[in-house]
Coordinates of C-alpha atoms and ligand atoms in Angstrom, one line a residue:
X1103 CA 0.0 0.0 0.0
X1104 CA 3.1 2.3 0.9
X1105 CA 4.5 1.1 -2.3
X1106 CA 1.7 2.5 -4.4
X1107 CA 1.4 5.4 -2.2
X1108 CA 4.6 6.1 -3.0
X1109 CA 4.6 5.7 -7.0
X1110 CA 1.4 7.8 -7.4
X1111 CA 3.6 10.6 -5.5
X1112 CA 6.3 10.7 -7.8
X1113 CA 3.9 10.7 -10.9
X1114 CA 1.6 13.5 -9.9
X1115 CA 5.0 15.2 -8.6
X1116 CA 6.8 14.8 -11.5
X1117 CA 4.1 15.2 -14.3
X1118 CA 3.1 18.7 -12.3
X1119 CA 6.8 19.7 -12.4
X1120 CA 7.2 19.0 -16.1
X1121 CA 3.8 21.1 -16.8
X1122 CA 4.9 24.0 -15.0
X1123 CA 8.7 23.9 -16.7
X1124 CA 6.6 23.5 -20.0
X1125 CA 4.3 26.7 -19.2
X1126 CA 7.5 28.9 -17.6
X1127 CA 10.1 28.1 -20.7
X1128 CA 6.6 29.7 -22.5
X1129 CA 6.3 32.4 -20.5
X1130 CA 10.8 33.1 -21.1
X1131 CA 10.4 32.8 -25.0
X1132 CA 7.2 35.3 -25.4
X1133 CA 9.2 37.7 -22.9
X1134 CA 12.1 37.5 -25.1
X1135 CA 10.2 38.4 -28.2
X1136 CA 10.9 41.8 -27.1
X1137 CA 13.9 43.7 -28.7
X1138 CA 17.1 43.7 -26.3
X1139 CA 18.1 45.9 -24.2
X1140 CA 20.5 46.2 -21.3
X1141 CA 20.0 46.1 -17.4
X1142 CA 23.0 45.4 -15.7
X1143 CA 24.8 48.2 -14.6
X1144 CA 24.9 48.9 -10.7
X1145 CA 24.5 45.4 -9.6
X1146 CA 24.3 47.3 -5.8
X1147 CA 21.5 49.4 -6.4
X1148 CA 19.5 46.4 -8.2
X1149 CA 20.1 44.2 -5.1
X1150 CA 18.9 47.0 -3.0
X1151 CA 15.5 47.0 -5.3
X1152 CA 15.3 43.6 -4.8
X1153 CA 15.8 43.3 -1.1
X1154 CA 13.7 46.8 -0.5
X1155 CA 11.1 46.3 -3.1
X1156 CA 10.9 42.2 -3.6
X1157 CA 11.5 41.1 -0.5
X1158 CA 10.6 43.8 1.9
X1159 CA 7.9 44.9 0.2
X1160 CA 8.4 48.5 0.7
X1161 CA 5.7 50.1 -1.6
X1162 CA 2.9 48.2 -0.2
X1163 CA 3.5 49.2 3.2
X1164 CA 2.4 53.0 2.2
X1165 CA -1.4 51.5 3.1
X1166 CA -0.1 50.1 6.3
X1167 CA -2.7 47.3 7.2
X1168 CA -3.4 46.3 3.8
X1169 CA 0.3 45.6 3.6
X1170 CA 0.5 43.6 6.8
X1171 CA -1.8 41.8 5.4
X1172 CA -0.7 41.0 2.2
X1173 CA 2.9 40.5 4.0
X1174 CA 1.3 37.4 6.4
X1175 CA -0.2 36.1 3.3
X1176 CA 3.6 36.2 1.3
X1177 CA 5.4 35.5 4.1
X1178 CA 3.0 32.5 4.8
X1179 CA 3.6 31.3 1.2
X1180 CA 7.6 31.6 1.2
X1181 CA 8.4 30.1 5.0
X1182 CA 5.3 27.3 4.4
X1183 CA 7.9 25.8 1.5
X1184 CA 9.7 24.2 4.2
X1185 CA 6.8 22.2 5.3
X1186 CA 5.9 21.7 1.5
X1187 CA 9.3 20.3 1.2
X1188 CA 9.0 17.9 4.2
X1189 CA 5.6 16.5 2.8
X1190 CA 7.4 16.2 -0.6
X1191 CA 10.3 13.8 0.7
X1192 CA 7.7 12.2 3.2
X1193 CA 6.0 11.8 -0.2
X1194 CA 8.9 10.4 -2.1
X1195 CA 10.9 8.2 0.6
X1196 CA 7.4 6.9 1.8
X1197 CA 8.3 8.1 5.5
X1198 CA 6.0 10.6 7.9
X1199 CA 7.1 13.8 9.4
X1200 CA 10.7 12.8 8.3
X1201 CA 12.0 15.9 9.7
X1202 CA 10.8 15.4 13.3
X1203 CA 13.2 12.6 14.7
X1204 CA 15.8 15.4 13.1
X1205 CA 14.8 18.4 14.8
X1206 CA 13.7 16.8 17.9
X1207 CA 12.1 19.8 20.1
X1208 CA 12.3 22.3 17.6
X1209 CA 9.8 20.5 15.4
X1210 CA 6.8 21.2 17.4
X1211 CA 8.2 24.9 17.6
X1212 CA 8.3 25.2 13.9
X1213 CA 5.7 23.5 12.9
X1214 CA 3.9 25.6 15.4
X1215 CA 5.3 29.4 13.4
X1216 CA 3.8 27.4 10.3
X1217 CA 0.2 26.9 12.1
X1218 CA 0.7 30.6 13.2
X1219 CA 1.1 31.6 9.9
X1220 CA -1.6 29.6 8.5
X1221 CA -4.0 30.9 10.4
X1222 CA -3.0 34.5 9.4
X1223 CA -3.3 33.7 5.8
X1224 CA -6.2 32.5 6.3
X1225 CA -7.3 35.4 8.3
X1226 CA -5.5 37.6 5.9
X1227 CA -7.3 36.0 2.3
X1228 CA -10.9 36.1 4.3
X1229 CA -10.1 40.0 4.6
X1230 CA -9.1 40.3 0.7
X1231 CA -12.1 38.3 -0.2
X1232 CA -14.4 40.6 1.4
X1233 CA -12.7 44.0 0.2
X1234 CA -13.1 42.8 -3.2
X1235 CA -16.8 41.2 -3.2
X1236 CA -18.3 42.9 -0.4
X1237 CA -16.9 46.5 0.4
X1238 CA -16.0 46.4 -3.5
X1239 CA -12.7 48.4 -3.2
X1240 CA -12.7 50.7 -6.1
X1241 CA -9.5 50.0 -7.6
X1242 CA -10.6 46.7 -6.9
X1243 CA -13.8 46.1 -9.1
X1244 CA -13.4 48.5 -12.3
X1245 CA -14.4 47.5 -15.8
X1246 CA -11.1 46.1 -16.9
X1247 CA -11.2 43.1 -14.5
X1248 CA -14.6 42.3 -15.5
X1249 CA -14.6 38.3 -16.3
X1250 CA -11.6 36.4 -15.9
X1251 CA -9.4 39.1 -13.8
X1252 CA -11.9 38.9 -11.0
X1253 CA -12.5 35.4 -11.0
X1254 CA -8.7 34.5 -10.9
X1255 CA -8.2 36.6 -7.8
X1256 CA -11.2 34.8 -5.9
X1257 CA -10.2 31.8 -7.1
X1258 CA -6.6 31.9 -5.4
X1259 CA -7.5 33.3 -2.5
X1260 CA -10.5 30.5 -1.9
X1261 CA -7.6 28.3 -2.5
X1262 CA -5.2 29.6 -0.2
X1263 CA -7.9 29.5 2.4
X1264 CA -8.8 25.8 1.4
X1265 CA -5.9 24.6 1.6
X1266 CA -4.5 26.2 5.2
X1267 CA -7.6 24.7 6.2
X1268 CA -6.4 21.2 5.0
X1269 CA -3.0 21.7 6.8
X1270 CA -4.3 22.7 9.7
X1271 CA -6.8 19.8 9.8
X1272 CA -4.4 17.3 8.6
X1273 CA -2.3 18.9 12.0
X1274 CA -5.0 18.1 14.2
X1275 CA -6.0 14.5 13.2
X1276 CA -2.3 13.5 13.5
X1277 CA -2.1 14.7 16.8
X1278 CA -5.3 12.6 18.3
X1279 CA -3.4 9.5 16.2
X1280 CA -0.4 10.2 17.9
X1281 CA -2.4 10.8 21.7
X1282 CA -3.8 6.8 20.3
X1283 CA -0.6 5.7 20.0
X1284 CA -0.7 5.0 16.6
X1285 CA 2.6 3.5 15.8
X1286 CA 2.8 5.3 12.3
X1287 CA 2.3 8.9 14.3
X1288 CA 5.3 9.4 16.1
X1289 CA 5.2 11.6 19.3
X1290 CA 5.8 15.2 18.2
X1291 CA 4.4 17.2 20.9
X1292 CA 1.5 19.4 20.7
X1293 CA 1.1 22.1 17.9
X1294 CA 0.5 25.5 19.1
X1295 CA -2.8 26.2 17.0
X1296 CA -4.1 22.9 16.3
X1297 CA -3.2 21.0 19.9
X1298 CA -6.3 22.7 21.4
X1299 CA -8.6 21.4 18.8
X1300 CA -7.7 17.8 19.5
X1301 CA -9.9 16.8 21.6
X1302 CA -12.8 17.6 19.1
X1303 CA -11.5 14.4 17.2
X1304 CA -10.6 12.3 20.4
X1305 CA -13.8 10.3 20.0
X1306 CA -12.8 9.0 16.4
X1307 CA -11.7 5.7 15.5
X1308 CA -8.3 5.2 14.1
X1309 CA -9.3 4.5 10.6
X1310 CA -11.6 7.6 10.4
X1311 CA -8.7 9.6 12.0
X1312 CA -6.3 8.0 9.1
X1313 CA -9.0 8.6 6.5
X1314 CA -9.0 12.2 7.8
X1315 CA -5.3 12.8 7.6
X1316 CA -4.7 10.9 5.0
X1317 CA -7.8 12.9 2.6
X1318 CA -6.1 16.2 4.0
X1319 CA -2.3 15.0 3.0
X1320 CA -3.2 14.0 -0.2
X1321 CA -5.8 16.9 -0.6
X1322 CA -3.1 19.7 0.3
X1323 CA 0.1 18.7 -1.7
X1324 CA -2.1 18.1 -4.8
X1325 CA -3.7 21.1 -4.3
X1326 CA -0.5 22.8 -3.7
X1327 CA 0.7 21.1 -7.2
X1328 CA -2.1 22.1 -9.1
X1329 CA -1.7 25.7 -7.7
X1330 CA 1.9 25.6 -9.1
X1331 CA 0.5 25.1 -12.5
X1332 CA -1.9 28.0 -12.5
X1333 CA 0.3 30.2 -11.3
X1334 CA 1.2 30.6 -14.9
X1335 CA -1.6 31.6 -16.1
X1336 CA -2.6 33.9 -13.5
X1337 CA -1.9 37.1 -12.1
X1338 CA -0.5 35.5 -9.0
X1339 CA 2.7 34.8 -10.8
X1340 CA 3.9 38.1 -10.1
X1341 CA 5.0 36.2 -6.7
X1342 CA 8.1 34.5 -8.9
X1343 CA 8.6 37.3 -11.0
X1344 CA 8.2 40.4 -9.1
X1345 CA 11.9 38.8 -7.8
X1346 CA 13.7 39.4 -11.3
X1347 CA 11.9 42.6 -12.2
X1348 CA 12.8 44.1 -8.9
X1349 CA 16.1 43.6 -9.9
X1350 CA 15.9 44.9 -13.6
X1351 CA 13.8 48.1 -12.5
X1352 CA 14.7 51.5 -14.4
X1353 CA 17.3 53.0 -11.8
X1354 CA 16.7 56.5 -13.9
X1355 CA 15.0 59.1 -12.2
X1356 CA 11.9 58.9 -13.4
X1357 CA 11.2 61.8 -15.1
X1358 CA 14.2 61.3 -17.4
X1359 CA 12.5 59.8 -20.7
X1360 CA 14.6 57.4 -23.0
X1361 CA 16.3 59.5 -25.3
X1362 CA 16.0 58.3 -29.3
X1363 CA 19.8 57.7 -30.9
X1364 CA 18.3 57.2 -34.2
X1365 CA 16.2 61.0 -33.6
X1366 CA 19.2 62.3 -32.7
X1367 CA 21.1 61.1 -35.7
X1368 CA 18.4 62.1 -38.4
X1369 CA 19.0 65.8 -36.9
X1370 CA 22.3 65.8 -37.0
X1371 CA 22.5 64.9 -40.4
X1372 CA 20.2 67.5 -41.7
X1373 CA 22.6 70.0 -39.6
X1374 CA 25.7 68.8 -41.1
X1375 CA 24.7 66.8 -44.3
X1376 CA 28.6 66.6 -44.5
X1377 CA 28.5 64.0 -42.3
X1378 CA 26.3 61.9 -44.3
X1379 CA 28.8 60.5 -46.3
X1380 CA 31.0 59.4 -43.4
X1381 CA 27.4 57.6 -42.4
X1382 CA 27.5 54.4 -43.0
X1383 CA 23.6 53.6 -44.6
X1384 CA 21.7 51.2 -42.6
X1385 CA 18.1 49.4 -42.0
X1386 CA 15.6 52.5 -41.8
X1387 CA 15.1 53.2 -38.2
X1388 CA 11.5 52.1 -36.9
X1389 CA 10.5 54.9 -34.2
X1390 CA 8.4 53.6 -31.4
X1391 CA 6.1 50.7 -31.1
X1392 CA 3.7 49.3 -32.7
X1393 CA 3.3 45.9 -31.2
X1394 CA 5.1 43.4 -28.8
X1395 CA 8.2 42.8 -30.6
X1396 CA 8.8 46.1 -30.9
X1397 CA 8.7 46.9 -27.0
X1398 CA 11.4 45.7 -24.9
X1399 CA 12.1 42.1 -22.9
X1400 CA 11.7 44.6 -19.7
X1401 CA 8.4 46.1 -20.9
X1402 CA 7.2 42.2 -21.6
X1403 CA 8.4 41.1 -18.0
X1404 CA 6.5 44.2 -16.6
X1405 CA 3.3 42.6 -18.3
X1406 CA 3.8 39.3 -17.1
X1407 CA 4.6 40.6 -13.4
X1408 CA 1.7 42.9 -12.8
X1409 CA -0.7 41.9 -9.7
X1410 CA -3.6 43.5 -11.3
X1411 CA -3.7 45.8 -8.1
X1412 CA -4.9 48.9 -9.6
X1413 CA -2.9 50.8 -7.4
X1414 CA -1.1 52.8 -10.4
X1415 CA -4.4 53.3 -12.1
X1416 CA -6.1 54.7 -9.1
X1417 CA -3.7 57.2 -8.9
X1418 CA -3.5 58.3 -12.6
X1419 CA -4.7 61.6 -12.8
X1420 CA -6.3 60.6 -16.5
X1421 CA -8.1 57.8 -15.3
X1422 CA -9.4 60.1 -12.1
X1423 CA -10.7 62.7 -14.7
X1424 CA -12.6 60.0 -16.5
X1425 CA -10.4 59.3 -19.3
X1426 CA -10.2 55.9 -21.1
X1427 CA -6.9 55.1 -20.0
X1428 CA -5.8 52.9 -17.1
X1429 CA -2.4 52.1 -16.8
X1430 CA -3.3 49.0 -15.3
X1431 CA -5.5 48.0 -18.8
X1432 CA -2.1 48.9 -20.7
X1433 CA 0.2 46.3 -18.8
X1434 CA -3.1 43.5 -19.1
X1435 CA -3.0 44.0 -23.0
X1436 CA 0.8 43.8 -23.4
X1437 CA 0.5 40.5 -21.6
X1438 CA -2.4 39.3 -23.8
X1439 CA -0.8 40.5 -26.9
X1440 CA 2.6 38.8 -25.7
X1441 CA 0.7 35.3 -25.0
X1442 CA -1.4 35.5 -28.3
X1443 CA 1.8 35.7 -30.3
X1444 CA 3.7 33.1 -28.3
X1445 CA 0.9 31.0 -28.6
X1446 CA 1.0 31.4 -32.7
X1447 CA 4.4 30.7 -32.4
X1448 CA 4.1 27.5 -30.1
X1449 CA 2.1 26.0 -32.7
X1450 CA 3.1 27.2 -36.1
X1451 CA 7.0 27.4 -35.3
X1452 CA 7.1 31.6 -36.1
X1453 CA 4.7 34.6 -36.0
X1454 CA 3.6 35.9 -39.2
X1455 CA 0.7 38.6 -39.2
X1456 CA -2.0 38.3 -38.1
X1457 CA -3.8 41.3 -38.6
X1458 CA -3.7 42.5 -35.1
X1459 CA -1.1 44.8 -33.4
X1460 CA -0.8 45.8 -30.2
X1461 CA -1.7 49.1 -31.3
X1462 CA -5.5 49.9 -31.8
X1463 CA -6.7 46.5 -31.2
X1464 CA -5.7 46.0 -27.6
X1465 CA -4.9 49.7 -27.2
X1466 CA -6.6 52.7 -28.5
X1467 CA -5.2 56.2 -29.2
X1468 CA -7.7 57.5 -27.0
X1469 CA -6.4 55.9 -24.1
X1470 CA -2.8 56.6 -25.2
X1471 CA -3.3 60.8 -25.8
X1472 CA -4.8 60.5 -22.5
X1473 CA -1.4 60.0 -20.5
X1474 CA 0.0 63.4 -18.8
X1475 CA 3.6 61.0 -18.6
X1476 CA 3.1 62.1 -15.2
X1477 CA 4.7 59.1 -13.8
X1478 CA 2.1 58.8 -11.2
X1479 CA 1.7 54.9 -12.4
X1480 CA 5.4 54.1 -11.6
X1481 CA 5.9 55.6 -8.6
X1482 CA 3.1 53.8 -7.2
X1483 CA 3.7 50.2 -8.6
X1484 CA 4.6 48.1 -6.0
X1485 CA 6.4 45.8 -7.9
X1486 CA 8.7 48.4 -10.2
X1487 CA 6.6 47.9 -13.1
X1488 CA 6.7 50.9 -15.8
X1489 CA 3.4 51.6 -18.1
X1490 CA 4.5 54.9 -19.0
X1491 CA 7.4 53.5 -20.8
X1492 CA 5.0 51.2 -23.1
X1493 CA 2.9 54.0 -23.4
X1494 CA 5.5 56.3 -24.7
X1495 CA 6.3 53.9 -27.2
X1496 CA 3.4 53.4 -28.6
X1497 CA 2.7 57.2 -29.1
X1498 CA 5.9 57.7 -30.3
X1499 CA 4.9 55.1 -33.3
X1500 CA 1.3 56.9 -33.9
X1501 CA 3.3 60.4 -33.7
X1502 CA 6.6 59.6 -35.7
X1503 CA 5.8 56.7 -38.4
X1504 CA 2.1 57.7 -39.1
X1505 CA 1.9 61.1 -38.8
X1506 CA -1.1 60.5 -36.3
X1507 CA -1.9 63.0 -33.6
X1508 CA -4.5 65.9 -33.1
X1509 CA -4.9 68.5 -35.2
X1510 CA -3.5 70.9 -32.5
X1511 CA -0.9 68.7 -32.2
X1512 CA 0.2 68.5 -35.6
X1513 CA 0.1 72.8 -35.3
X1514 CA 2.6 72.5 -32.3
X1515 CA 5.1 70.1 -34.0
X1516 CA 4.9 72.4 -36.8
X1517 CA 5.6 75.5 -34.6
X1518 CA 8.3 74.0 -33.2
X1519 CA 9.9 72.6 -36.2
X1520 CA 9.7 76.4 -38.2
X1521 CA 9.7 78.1 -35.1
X1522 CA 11.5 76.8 -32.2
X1523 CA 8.6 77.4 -30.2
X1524 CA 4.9 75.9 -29.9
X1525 CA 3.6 79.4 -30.7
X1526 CA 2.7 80.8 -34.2
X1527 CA 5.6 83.5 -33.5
X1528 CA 8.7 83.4 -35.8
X1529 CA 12.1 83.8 -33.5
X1530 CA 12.8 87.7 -34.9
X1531 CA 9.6 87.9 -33.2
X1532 CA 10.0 86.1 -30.0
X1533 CA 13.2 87.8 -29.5
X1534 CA 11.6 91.2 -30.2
X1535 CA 9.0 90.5 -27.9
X1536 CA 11.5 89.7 -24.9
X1537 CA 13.5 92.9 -25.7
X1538 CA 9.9 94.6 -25.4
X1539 CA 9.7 92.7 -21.9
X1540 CA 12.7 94.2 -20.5
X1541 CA 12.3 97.6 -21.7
Ligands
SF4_182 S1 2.1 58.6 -16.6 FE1 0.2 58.5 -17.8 S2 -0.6 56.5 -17.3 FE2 0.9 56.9 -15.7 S3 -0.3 57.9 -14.1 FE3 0.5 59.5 -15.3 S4 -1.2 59.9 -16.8 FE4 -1.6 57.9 -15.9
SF4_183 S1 1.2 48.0 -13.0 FE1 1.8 47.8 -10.9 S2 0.4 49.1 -9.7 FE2 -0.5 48.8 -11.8 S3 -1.8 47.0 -11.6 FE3 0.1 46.2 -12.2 S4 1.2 45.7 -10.3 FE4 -0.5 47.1 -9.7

């Protein structure tokens, strides 16, 4: 019976562990069908990011429950591994609480911080739950989480909570097996959260109690395998990746916009055409964006690492004024763009057109002319993600390579181009004018 026990372990282990190596090499390739572009200088600061940012999760902790909140619920999720990891080798070497005849005294003790911190996830999820279906926090329950977005977030959190309660019941009926004197239950001592709750199973047989812990074993790991594998395909997998992207945040002050080499060179040319033939000629620059591949990798790990918190869109002064745009919709699209292509290219070998773009039919030019580039959304994501910098792109494509902007626009590029100026004033003018000024 251990035997078999045993086997279907390393199947459903193994087969979940190739699915979700499958999904993640996925999620690598359609994240590096953006164009390169390099982020390693200042190893120092980018370790600070990730430590401050990742780890410490610094921006959250501007809402200060909300964030110890969210915190119990990480910090449940990254210390629990080591009791994931236990049940995995229990799992594999056909053992039971393999670590307990190791640790001696200190089992109960940490097994006890893990029940703690159970308890606080689940206490912490039940909260969440409620500010999104009940008190319907605003950020929370706008338009572009209709469908899927909202569903996904209840579904992890229900799962979270089912499956605390699994450990924490699978706790409990060990503990009256090992008050029987099961021989299979070693003695471990009570458990600080469960060990008062025993005595609610004390009158159950030894089978039932095995059937009990047994159901919640098996229930729990599984569950905690098929939660690996929807990670994936979730918003939730910003808790892998908001690791790298910490690391690979813009360290530019953030009002410093990427500057345009290939911009700079057209102008320089048409001031000193004798340069041109020193020039070697070369592909036509493309200015701007127009769909995935044309944003960067860091742009496409940005998609894949957004929460969905809304956070940057509920302080975006567009989206406050009723505008279209939400920078939070911006990141959503890049990431459905990103997997749309990835997907053609998963089963066809290479992309070829499809007759969408990222552009216009994922995002409009309504919701793009709508940015101030105020950098509101940055400075507010918690986890160093950057719309403004796809957004930038994208405008710089509709401005640059199609000529496609307001009419008032168009009047101020023209201004500036004959004028130096936005204004309809020609520089004898202007300078005129300022001599007028001082005298
Ligand atoms: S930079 Fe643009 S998208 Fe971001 S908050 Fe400001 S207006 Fe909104
Ligand atoms: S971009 Fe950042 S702030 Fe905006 S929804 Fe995503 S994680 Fe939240």
């Amino acid at each position: 019976m251990l035997i078999i026990q045993e086997l279907l372990f390393v199947i459903a282990f193994g087969i979940a562990v190739y699915l979700f190596y499958r999904k993640a090499r996925q999620i690598r390739q359609n994240i590096l069908l953006g164009r390169d572009v390099q982020l390693n200088d200042e190893p120092a600061a980018r370790w600070r990011n990730v430590l401050l940012l990742a780890f410490g999760q610094k921006k959250m902790f501007r809402n200060p429950l909300v964030a110890v909140l969210h915190f119990f619920v990480y910090a449940g999720f990254i210390i629990i591994n080591v009791e994931i990891l236990e049940i995995i080798l229990d799992g594999i070497l056909g053992k039971h609480r393999l670590f307990s005849p190791l640790l001696g005294g200190l089992y109960p003790v940490l097994i006890g911080c893990f029940e703690i911190l159970a308890a606080l996830v689940l206490v912490g999820c039940a909260i969440f739950l409620i500010r999104r279906n009940i008190v319907k926090v605003k950020r929370l329950y706008q338009h572009e989480l209709d469908g899927w977005p909202r569903s996904d977030a209840n579904y992890i959190l229900i799962t979270e909570i089912v499956l605390m309660l699994l450990f924490l019941t699978m706790n409990t009926a060990d503990q009256a097996l090992q008050q029987h004197g099961h021989e299979h239950y070693m003695a471990t001592g009570a458990f600080w959260v469960t060990g008062p709750f025993v005595s609610l199973f004390s009158g159950l047989s030894d089978g039932t109690l095995i059937a009990i812990e047994r159901t919640c074993w098996w229930l729990h790991i599984l569950g905690i395998l098929a939660f690996l594998n929807y990670l994936p395909y979730s918003k939730h997998l910003h808790i892998i990746l908001a690791f790298p992207n910490a690391y690979y945040a813009d360290l530019r002050p953030k009002g410093k916009m990427e500057n345009m080499p290939a911009v700079q060179k057209e102008v320089q040319l048409m001031l000193q055409p004798e340069l041109a033939a020193d020039t070697p000629a070369g592909d036509i620059p493309k200015f701007g964006a127009k769909d995935v591949p044309d944003l960067t990798w860091k742009n496409l790990l940005d998609a894949y690492s957004c929460t969905e918190c809304g956070r940057c869109t509920a302080a975006c002064p567009a989206n406050i004024t009723g505008k279209k745009l939400s920078p939070r919709k911006i990141m959503m699209d890049t990431r459905d763009r990103a997997e749309a292509i990835g997907a053609q290219i998963a089963k066809t070998g290479s992309f070829t057109e499809d007759g969408k773009t990222l552009l216009r039919d994922y995002i409009t030019e309504e919701e793009l002319r709508a940015c101030t580039s105020c950098n509101a959304c940055v400075q507010e994501c918690p986890v160093s993600i950057n719309p403004l910098h796809i957004i930038l792109q994208l405008r710089r494509h509709l401005v640059m390579e199609e000529s496609s902007a307001p009419q008032e626009w168009n009047m101020m590029f023209s201004n500036i181009e004959n004028n130096m100026a936005p204004w309809k004033m020609s520089p004898d003018d202007r300078d005129k004018w300022a001599v007028e000024m001082n005298g």
